PDB file of C-alpha atoms in Angstrom:
ATOM      1  CA  MET A   1      30.447  13.916  -2.949  1.00 63.00           C
ATOM      2  CA  TRP A   2      27.059  15.065  -4.195  1.00 64.00           C
ATOM      3  CA  TRP A   3      24.376  15.807  -1.954  1.00 62.00           C
ATOM      4  CA  PHE A   4      22.090  12.987  -3.094  1.00 59.00           C
ATOM      5  CA  GLN A   5      25.255  10.580  -2.445  1.00 63.00           C
ATOM      6  CA  GLN A   6      25.106  11.385   1.392  1.00 69.00           C
ATOM      7  CA  GLY A   7      23.624   8.624   3.458  1.00 72.00           C
ATOM      8  CA  LEU A   8      20.230   7.366   2.306  1.00 84.00           C
ATOM      9  CA  CYS A   9      18.919  10.655   1.085  1.00 87.00           C
ATOM     10  CA  PHE A  10      18.606   9.119  -2.366  1.00 91.00           C
ATOM     11  CA  LEU A  11      15.381   7.364  -0.998  1.00 93.00           C
ATOM     12  CA  PRO A  12      13.047  10.273  -0.398  1.00 94.00           C
ATOM     13  CA  SER A  13      14.774  12.164  -3.283  1.00 94.00           C
ATOM     14  CA  ALA A  14      13.844   9.243  -5.808  1.00 95.00           C
ATOM     15  CA  LEU A  15      10.408   8.694  -4.238  1.00 96.00           C
ATOM     16  CA  VAL A  16       9.476  12.308  -4.866  1.00 96.00           C
ATOM     17  CA  VAL A  17      10.867  12.613  -8.512  1.00 96.00           C
ATOM     18  CA  TRP A  18       9.841   9.330  -9.596  1.00 96.00           C
ATOM     19  CA  SER A  19       6.255   9.614  -8.346  1.00 96.00           C
ATOM     20  CA  ALA A  20       6.046  13.061  -9.901  1.00 95.00           C
ATOM     21  CA  ALA A  21       7.381  11.906 -13.203  1.00 96.00           C
ATOM     22  CA  SER A  22       4.769   9.086 -13.267  1.00 95.00           C
ATOM     23  CA  PHE A  23       2.033  11.733 -13.051  1.00 94.00           C
ATOM     24  CA  ILE A  24       3.677  13.964 -15.552  1.00 94.00           C
ATOM     25  CA  PHE A  25       4.660  11.365 -18.146  1.00 95.00           C
ATOM     26  CA  SER A  26       1.236   9.742 -17.929  1.00 94.00           C
ATOM     27  CA  TYR A  27      -0.415  13.112 -18.509  1.00 95.00           C
ATOM     28  CA  ILE A  28       1.719  14.250 -21.260  1.00 95.00           C
ATOM     29  CA  THR A  29       0.995  10.872 -23.162  1.00 94.00           C
ATOM     30  CA  ALA A  30      -2.692  11.064 -22.462  1.00 93.00           C
ATOM     31  CA  VAL A  31      -2.993  14.696 -23.831  1.00 94.00           C
ATOM     32  CA  LEU A  32      -0.755  14.028 -26.770  1.00 94.00           C
ATOM     33  CA  LEU A  33      -3.084  11.178 -27.680  1.00 93.00           C
ATOM     34  CA  ARG A  34      -6.260  13.129 -26.829  1.00 92.00           C
ATOM     35  CA  HIS A  35      -7.492  10.900 -24.460  1.00 92.00           C
ATOM     36  CA  ILE A  36      -8.080  13.719 -21.855  1.00 91.00           C
ATOM     37  CA  ASP A  37      -8.403  17.397 -21.707  1.00 90.00           C
ATOM     38  CA  PRO A  38      -5.286  19.203 -20.899  1.00 89.00           C
ATOM     39  CA  LEU A  39      -6.751  21.505 -18.430  1.00 88.00           C
ATOM     40  CA  VAL A  40      -6.399  19.846 -14.947  1.00 89.00           C
ATOM     41  CA  PRO A  41      -7.661  16.319 -15.427  1.00 92.00           C
ATOM     42  CA  TYR A  42      -7.842  13.905 -12.410  1.00 92.00           C
ATOM     43  CA  ILE A  43      -4.776  12.102 -11.872  1.00 93.00           C
ATOM     44  CA  SER A  44      -6.358   8.816 -12.149  1.00 90.00           C
ATOM     45  CA  ASP A  45      -7.822  10.053 -15.728  1.00 91.00           C
ATOM     46  CA  THR A  46      -4.176  10.313 -16.871  1.00 91.00           C
ATOM     47  CA  GLY A  47      -3.682   6.513 -16.265  1.00 88.00           C
ATOM     48  CA  THR A  48      -6.995   5.141 -17.504  1.00 86.00           C
ATOM     49  CA  ILE A  49      -6.506   4.245 -21.220  1.00 89.00           C
ATOM     50  CA  PRO A  50      -3.586   2.377 -22.823  1.00 89.00           C
ATOM     51  CA  PRO A  51      -0.730   2.963 -23.358  1.00 91.00           C
ATOM     52  CA  GLU A  52      -0.451   5.567 -20.524  1.00 91.00           C
ATOM     53  CA  ARG A  53      -2.303   3.171 -18.332  1.00 91.00           C
ATOM     54  CA  CYS A  54       0.590   0.886 -18.478  1.00 92.00           C
ATOM     55  CA  LEU A  55       3.136   3.523 -17.763  1.00 92.00           C
ATOM     56  CA  PHE A  56       1.127   4.832 -15.001  1.00 92.00           C
ATOM     57  CA  GLY A  57       0.793   1.316 -13.372  1.00 93.00           C
ATOM     58  CA  ILE A  58       4.344   0.377 -13.689  1.00 95.00           C
ATOM     59  CA  MET A  59       5.835   3.570 -12.328  1.00 95.00           C
ATOM     60  CA  LEU A  60       3.413   3.850  -9.447  1.00 95.00           C
ATOM     61  CA  ASN A  61       4.396   0.328  -8.502  1.00 96.00           C
ATOM     62  CA  ILE A  62       8.006   1.370  -8.263  1.00 97.00           C
ATOM     63  CA  SER A  63       6.963   4.449  -6.078  1.00 96.00           C
ATOM     64  CA  THR A  64       5.256   1.953  -3.780  1.00 96.00           C
ATOM     65  CA  PHE A  65       8.665   0.084  -3.347  1.00 96.00           C
ATOM     66  CA  LEU A  66      10.360   3.370  -2.801  1.00 96.00           C
ATOM     67  CA  GLY A  67       7.749   4.496  -0.297  1.00 96.00           C
ATOM     68  CA  ILE A  68       8.095   1.244   1.718  1.00 97.00           C
ATOM     69  CA  ALA A  69      11.741   1.592   1.802  1.00 95.00           C
ATOM     70  CA  THR A  70      11.528   5.453   2.861  1.00 96.00           C
ATOM     71  CA  VAL A  71       8.923   4.538   5.769  1.00 97.00           C
ATOM     72  CA  TYR A  72      11.080   1.825   7.169  1.00 95.00           C
ATOM     73  CA  VAL A  73      14.268   3.883   7.355  1.00 94.00           C
ATOM     74  CA  ARG A  74      12.321   6.807   9.035  1.00 94.00           C
ATOM     75  CA  TYR A  75      11.038   4.206  11.422  1.00 94.00           C
ATOM     76  CA  LYS A  76      14.858   2.985  12.212  1.00 91.00           C
ATOM     77  CA  GLN A  77      15.816   6.366  12.520  1.00 90.00           C
ATOM     78  CA  VAL A  78      13.390   7.403  15.077  1.00 92.00           C
ATOM     79  CA  TYR A  79      13.993   4.041  16.765  1.00 90.00           C
ATOM     80  CA  ALA A  80      17.677   4.530  17.082  1.00 88.00           C
ATOM     81  CA  LEU A  81      17.522   8.224  18.282  1.00 85.00           C
ATOM     82  CA  SER A  82      14.838   7.708  21.037  1.00 83.00           C
ATOM     83  CA  PRO A  83      15.761   4.551  22.760  1.00 78.00           C
ATOM     84  CA  GLY A  84      13.905   3.772  26.033  1.00 76.00           C
ATOM     85  CA  GLU A  85      11.041   6.491  25.336  1.00 84.00           C
ATOM     86  CA  PRO A  86       7.712   4.403  25.225  1.00 88.00           C
ATOM     87  CA  LYS A  87       5.513   7.371  24.060  1.00 90.00           C
ATOM     88  CA  ILE A  88       7.965   7.911  21.090  1.00 91.00           C
ATOM     89  CA  ALA A  89       8.208   4.167  20.399  1.00 92.00           C
ATOM     90  CA  ARG A  90       4.473   3.745  20.396  1.00 93.00           C
ATOM     91  CA  LEU A  91       3.954   6.760  18.032  1.00 94.00           C
ATOM     92  CA  ASN A  92       6.790   5.327  15.736  1.00 95.00           C
ATOM     93  CA  LYS A  93       5.185   2.005  15.526  1.00 95.00           C
ATOM     94  CA  ALA A  94       1.883   3.602  14.753  1.00 96.00           C
ATOM     95  CA  GLY A  95       3.606   5.885  11.968  1.00 96.00           C
ATOM     96  CA  PHE A  96       5.396   2.839  10.672  1.00 97.00           C
ATOM     97  CA  THR A  97       2.167   0.770  10.219  1.00 97.00           C
ATOM     98  CA  LEU A  98       0.297   3.780   8.799  1.00 97.00           C
ATOM     99  CA  GLY A  99       3.156   4.436   6.205  1.00 97.00           C
ATOM    100  CA  MET A 100       2.950   0.870   5.211  1.00 97.00           C
ATOM    101  CA  ILE A 101      -0.795   0.989   4.632  1.00 97.00           C
ATOM    102  CA  SER A 102      -0.490   3.959   2.775  1.00 97.00           C
ATOM    103  CA  CYS A 103       2.025   2.570   0.445  1.00 97.00           C
ATOM    104  CA  PHE A 104      -0.328  -0.578  -0.062  1.00 97.00           C
ATOM    105  CA  GLY A 105      -3.169   1.793  -0.958  1.00 96.00           C
ATOM    106  CA  LEU A 106      -0.705   3.340  -3.627  1.00 95.00           C
ATOM    107  CA  CYS A 107      -0.008  -0.084  -5.061  1.00 95.00           C
ATOM    108  CA  ILE A 108      -3.950  -0.709  -5.248  1.00 95.00           C
ATOM    109  CA  ILE A 109      -4.368   2.591  -7.404  1.00 94.00           C
ATOM    110  CA  ALA A 110      -1.495   1.593  -9.669  1.00 91.00           C
ATOM    111  CA  ASN A 111      -3.212  -1.963 -10.431  1.00 91.00           C
ATOM    112  CA  PHE A 112      -6.875  -1.138 -10.205  1.00 90.00           C
ATOM    113  CA  GLN A 113      -7.544   1.551 -12.746  1.00 83.00           C
ATOM    114  CA  LYS A 114     -10.654   4.225 -12.453  1.00 81.00           C
ATOM    115  CA  TYR A 115     -12.468   2.699 -15.266  1.00 79.00           C
ATOM    116  CA  THR A 116     -11.665  -1.129 -14.643  1.00 78.00           C
ATOM    117  CA  LEU A 117     -12.821  -1.468 -10.858  1.00 84.00           C
ATOM    118  CA  PHE A 118     -13.784   2.122  -9.753  1.00 84.00           C
ATOM    119  CA  TYR A 119     -14.555   1.072  -6.098  1.00 89.00           C
ATOM    120  CA  MET A 120     -11.230  -0.644  -5.725  1.00 92.00           C
ATOM    121  CA  HIS A 121      -9.630   2.390  -7.037  1.00 90.00           C
ATOM    122  CA  VAL A 122     -11.325   4.514  -4.419  1.00 91.00           C
ATOM    123  CA  VAL A 123     -10.283   2.237  -1.557  1.00 94.00           C
ATOM    124  CA  GLY A 124      -6.777   2.717  -2.668  1.00 94.00           C
ATOM    125  CA  ALA A 125      -7.200   6.321  -2.823  1.00 94.00           C
ATOM    126  CA  CYS A 126      -8.631   6.478   0.790  1.00 95.00           C
ATOM    127  CA  LEU A 127      -5.632   4.394   2.064  1.00 96.00           C
ATOM    128  CA  THR A 128      -3.076   6.183   0.217  1.00 96.00           C
ATOM    129  CA  PHE A 129      -4.197   9.696   0.973  1.00 95.00           C
ATOM    130  CA  GLY A 130      -6.549   9.405   4.077  1.00 96.00           C
ATOM    131  CA  ILE A 131      -4.278   7.079   6.065  1.00 97.00           C
ATOM    132  CA  GLY A 132      -1.276   8.800   4.549  1.00 96.00           C
ATOM    133  CA  ALA A 133      -2.375  12.043   6.180  1.00 97.00           C
ATOM    134  CA  ILE A 134      -2.652  10.492   9.379  1.00 97.00           C
ATOM    135  CA  TYR A 135       1.062   9.291   8.913  1.00 97.00           C
ATOM    136  CA  ILE A 136       2.015  12.765   8.192  1.00 97.00           C
ATOM    137  CA  LEU A 137       0.200  13.915  11.427  1.00 97.00           C
ATOM    138  CA  VAL A 138       2.133  11.267  13.421  1.00 96.00           C
ATOM    139  CA  GLN A 139       5.743  12.182  11.973  1.00 96.00           C
ATOM    140  CA  THR A 140       5.014  15.861  12.535  1.00 95.00           C
ATOM    141  CA  ILE A 141       4.157  14.983  16.123  1.00 94.00           C
ATOM    142  CA  LEU A 142       7.380  13.239  16.280  1.00 93.00           C
ATOM    143  CA  SER A 143       9.178  16.313  14.871  1.00 91.00           C
ATOM    144  CA  TYR A 144       7.813  18.382  17.860  1.00 89.00           C
ATOM    145  CA  THR A 145      10.254  16.774  20.331  1.00 83.00           C
ATOM    146  CA  MET A 146      13.059  15.501  17.956  1.00 83.00           C
ATOM    147  CA  GLN A 147      13.235  18.006  15.332  1.00 82.00           C
ATOM    148  CA  PRO A 148      11.901  21.416  16.252  1.00 83.00           C
ATOM    149  CA  LYS A 149      13.376  23.194  13.150  1.00 82.00           C
ATOM    150  CA  LEU A 150      11.592  20.744  10.870  1.00 89.00           C
ATOM    151  CA  PHE A 151       8.304  20.723  13.020  1.00 93.00           C
ATOM    152  CA  TRP A 152       6.924  23.932  11.544  1.00 93.00           C
ATOM    153  CA  ILE A 153       7.766  23.042   7.977  1.00 94.00           C
ATOM    154  CA  ARG A 154       5.826  19.777   8.388  1.00 95.00           C
ATOM    155  CA  VAL A 155       2.950  21.627  10.016  1.00 96.00           C
ATOM    156  CA  ILE A 156       2.493  23.766   7.096  1.00 96.00           C
ATOM    157  CA  VAL A 157       2.692  20.765   4.869  1.00 97.00           C
ATOM    158  CA  LEU A 158       0.233  19.010   7.073  1.00 96.00           C
ATOM    159  CA  LEU A 159      -2.333  22.037   6.697  1.00 97.00           C
ATOM    160  CA  TRP A 160      -1.777  22.055   2.959  1.00 97.00           C
ATOM    161  CA  CYS A 161      -2.667  18.445   2.909  1.00 97.00           C
ATOM    162  CA  GLY A 162      -5.737  18.641   5.126  1.00 96.00           C
ATOM    163  CA  SER A 163      -7.181  21.665   3.301  1.00 97.00           C
ATOM    164  CA  SER A 164      -6.679  19.924   0.046  1.00 97.00           C
ATOM    165  CA  ILE A 165      -8.356  16.600   1.430  1.00 96.00           C
ATOM    166  CA  ALA A 166     -11.321  18.922   2.632  1.00 96.00           C
ATOM    167  CA  SER A 167     -11.723  20.644  -0.689  1.00 96.00           C
ATOM    168  CA  MET A 168     -11.507  17.631  -2.754  1.00 94.00           C
ATOM    169  CA  PHE A 169     -13.992  15.658  -0.467  1.00 94.00           C
ATOM    170  CA  VAL A 170     -16.621  18.418  -0.760  1.00 94.00           C
ATOM    171  CA  SER A 171     -16.322  19.054  -4.502  1.00 92.00           C
ATOM    172  CA  SER A 172     -16.329  15.418  -5.226  1.00 90.00           C
ATOM    173  CA  VAL A 173     -19.630  14.913  -3.070  1.00 89.00           C
ATOM    174  CA  LEU A 174     -21.239  17.552  -4.951  1.00 90.00           C
ATOM    175  CA  LEU A 175     -19.999  16.567  -8.280  1.00 86.00           C
ATOM    176  CA  TYR A 176     -21.038  13.000  -7.993  1.00 84.00           C
ATOM    177  CA  SER A 177     -24.332  13.594  -6.184  1.00 82.00           C
ATOM    178  CA  GLY A 178     -26.405  13.492  -9.238  1.00 75.00           C
ATOM    179  CA  LEU A 179     -26.965  17.085  -9.360  1.00 74.00           C
ATOM    180  CA  TYR A 180     -24.703  17.552 -12.668  1.00 72.00           C
ATOM    181  CA  GLY A 181     -25.732  14.178 -14.494  1.00 70.00           C
ATOM    182  CA  THR A 182     -24.997  10.642 -14.191  1.00 72.00           C
ATOM    183  CA  ASP A 183     -22.015   8.469 -15.512  1.00 73.00           C
ATOM    184  CA  LEU A 184     -19.570  11.345 -14.608  1.00 76.00           C
ATOM    185  CA  ILE A 185     -17.050   8.385 -13.267  1.00 77.00           C
ATOM    186  CA  GLN A 186     -16.498   7.627 -17.316  1.00 77.00           C
ATOM    187  CA  LYS A 187     -16.234  11.212 -18.304  1.00 82.00           C
ATOM    188  CA  LEU A 188     -12.907  12.127 -19.711  1.00 85.00           C
ATOM    189  CA  HIS A 189     -13.804  15.310 -21.680  1.00 86.00           C
ATOM    190  CA  TRP A 190     -15.592  18.449 -20.269  1.00 87.00           C
ATOM    191  CA  ASN A 191     -16.952  21.423 -22.009  1.00 86.00           C
ATOM    192  CA  PRO A 192     -16.446  24.517 -19.849  1.00 86.00           C
ATOM    193  CA  GLN A 193     -19.927  25.522 -20.702  1.00 86.00           C
ATOM    194  CA  GLU A 194     -21.276  22.137 -19.245  1.00 85.00           C
ATOM    195  CA  LYS A 195     -23.110  22.148 -15.702  1.00 85.00           C
ATOM    196  CA  GLY A 196     -20.648  21.122 -12.938  1.00 85.00           C
ATOM    197  CA  TYR A 197     -17.471  22.091 -14.798  1.00 90.00           C
ATOM    198  CA  ILE A 198     -16.354  24.554 -12.074  1.00 92.00           C
ATOM    199  CA  VAL A 199     -17.036  21.926  -9.406  1.00 92.00           C
ATOM    200  CA  HIS A 200     -15.009  19.358 -11.600  1.00 91.00           C
ATOM    201  CA  ILE A 201     -11.989  21.826 -11.825  1.00 93.00           C
ATOM    202  CA  ILE A 202     -12.138  22.418  -8.190  1.00 95.00           C
ATOM    203  CA  SER A 203     -12.054  18.896  -7.529  1.00 93.00           C
ATOM    204  CA  THR A 204      -9.285  18.083  -9.948  1.00 95.00           C
ATOM    205  CA  ILE A 205      -7.130  21.073  -8.758  1.00 96.00           C
ATOM    206  CA  SER A 206      -7.524  19.720  -5.097  1.00 96.00           C
ATOM    207  CA  GLU A 207      -6.320  16.212  -6.040  1.00 95.00           C
ATOM    208  CA  TRP A 208      -3.223  17.545  -7.619  1.00 96.00           C
ATOM    209  CA  SER A 209      -2.712  19.679  -4.598  1.00 97.00           C
ATOM    210  CA  LEU A 210      -2.986  16.806  -2.223  1.00 96.00           C
ATOM    211  CA  ALA A 211      -0.710  14.570  -4.402  1.00 96.00           C
ATOM    212  CA  PHE A 212       2.052  17.371  -4.422  1.00 96.00           C
ATOM    213  CA  SER A 213       1.565  18.016  -0.574  1.00 97.00           C
ATOM    214  CA  PHE A 214       2.481  14.393   0.031  1.00 96.00           C
ATOM    215  CA  LEU A 215       5.656  14.740  -2.186  1.00 95.00           C
ATOM    216  CA  SER A 216       6.563  17.960  -0.404  1.00 96.00           C
ATOM    217  CA  PHE A 217       6.288  16.079   3.007  1.00 96.00           C
ATOM    218  CA  PHE A 218       8.782  13.407   1.778  1.00 96.00           C
ATOM    219  CA  LEU A 219      11.174  16.280   0.514  1.00 94.00           C
ATOM    220  CA  THR A 220      11.569  17.240   4.336  1.00 94.00           C
ATOM    221  CA  TYR A 221      13.039  13.633   4.960  1.00 93.00           C
ATOM    222  CA  ILE A 222      16.152  14.506   2.598  1.00 91.00           C
ATOM    223  CA  ARG A 223      18.337  16.482   5.221  1.00 87.00           C
ATOM    224  CA  ASP A 224      17.605  13.764   7.888  1.00 87.00           C
ATOM    225  CA  PHE A 225      18.496  10.863   5.521  1.00 88.00           C
ATOM    226  CA  GLN A 226      21.759  12.294   4.610  1.00 84.00           C
ATOM    227  CA  LYS A 227      23.043  11.429   8.379  1.00 81.00           C
ATOM    228  CA  ILE A 228      21.678   7.741   7.860  1.00 82.00           C
ATOM    229  CA  SER A 229      23.283   4.669   6.633  1.00 79.00           C
ATOM    230  CA  LEU A 230      22.092   0.991   7.027  1.00 71.00           C
ATOM    231  CA  ARG A 231      24.139  -2.143   7.170  1.00 73.00           C
ATOM    232  CA  ALA A 232      23.217  -5.629   7.438  1.00 69.00           C
ATOM    233  CA  ASP A 233      25.518  -8.207   9.351  1.00 71.00           C
ATOM    234  CA  VAL A 234      24.906 -11.859   8.700  1.00 69.00           C
ATOM    235  CA  SER A 235      26.282 -14.390  10.972  1.00 69.00           C
ATOM    236  CA  LEU A 236      26.352 -18.040   9.580  1.00 66.00           C
ATOM    237  CA  SER A 237      27.091 -21.287  11.663  1.00 67.00           C
ATOM    238  CA  GLY A 238      28.279 -23.757   8.819  1.00 62.00           C
ATOM    239  CA  HIS A 239      30.299 -23.629   5.645  1.00 60.00           C
ATOM    240  CA  SER A 240      27.707 -24.900   3.234  1.00 61.00           C
ATOM    241  CA  ILE A 241      24.081 -23.811   2.809  1.00 58.00           C
ATOM    242  CA  CYS A 242      23.282 -27.477   1.751  1.00 63.00           C
ATOM    243  CA  ASN A 243      25.002 -29.071   4.672  1.00 57.00           C
ATOM    244  CA  THR A 244      23.848 -26.859   7.681  1.00 54.00           C
ATOM    245  CA  PRO A 245      23.927 -28.469  10.940  1.00 54.00           C
ATOM    246  CA  ASN A 246      20.901 -28.756  13.368  1.00 54.00           C
ATOM    247  CA  SER A 247      22.446 -25.974  15.426  1.00 50.00           C
ATOM    248  CA  PHE A 248      22.333 -23.461  12.509  1.00 46.00           C
ATOM    249  CA  VAL A 249      21.927 -20.113  13.872  1.00 48.00           C
ATOM    250  CA  ALA A 250      21.578 -16.871  11.398  1.00 47.00           C
ATOM    251  CA  ASP A 251      21.415 -13.372  12.777  1.00 50.00           C
ATOM    252  CA  GLU A 252      20.748 -10.580  10.635  1.00 46.00           C
ATOM    253  CA  HIS A 253      21.327  -7.087  12.449  1.00 50.00           C
ATOM    254  CA  THR A 254      20.216  -4.055  10.847  1.00 48.00           C
ATOM    255  CA  LEU A 255      22.470  -1.309  12.256  1.00 46.00           C
ATOM    256  CA  LEU A 256      21.550   2.335  11.920  1.00 45.00           C
ATOM    257  CA  ILE A 257      24.048   4.975  12.111  1.00 42.00           C
ATOM    258  CA  GLY A 258      22.778   8.355  12.573  1.00 41.00           C
ATOM    259  CA  GLY A 259      24.104  11.705  13.373  1.00 40.00           C
ATOM    260  CA  ARG A 260      22.785  14.739  15.060  1.00 40.00           C
ATOM    261  CA  LEU A 261      19.468  16.119  13.661  1.00 40.00           C
TER     262      LEU A 261
END
């Protein structure tokens, strides 16, 4: 059996590979069509003009689905391995909620492109990366008591994520403050001699760094998910869907089987 066939580890694996592919394929398409500069554009700029915009949108929508599935399985894993511990249960529920909000933000990014509705795109980015960073923090705290071997790895990824957010925030505020001109939101091509070019490059590098820090975090789920399987048991009272008695009872139990971490 191959490693990606063990348990549910294909979920975080597919999330990381597919999301990275969505960035890279849209980037390659945009560069080949000369819609953007090849040197470190914003990720959003790679999905601004058709046809790469269509590719960017549909691939990120699939990433959203994979992200929701991954967050849910992680929630069920922590729930199954820590029964009767109220503090962990509260953190687990908070992490699940934050993860779902972050995935919803990714869906907004996919469907509201930068040039179409800029402010909605920014809202999506804040939900994805801002709330997503808090999700990483919560999962790192949970790892402290449950998975000490992975704790320090996730701490490093969390610091990487936090530093990327800080760098991107500061450089973006400077870039769009008006010191380097107006209408920079619509600007796809930059000249290295232009005023503000260095700040622009710092901002774009920070964005790519932030995106890959998120993908790196989900890579840490692979080993855990190899020991997980989900099974739905459905119990029906009645032999026909159309002629179901009033006393119909349907129970769907999601059973999580986890080994040692």
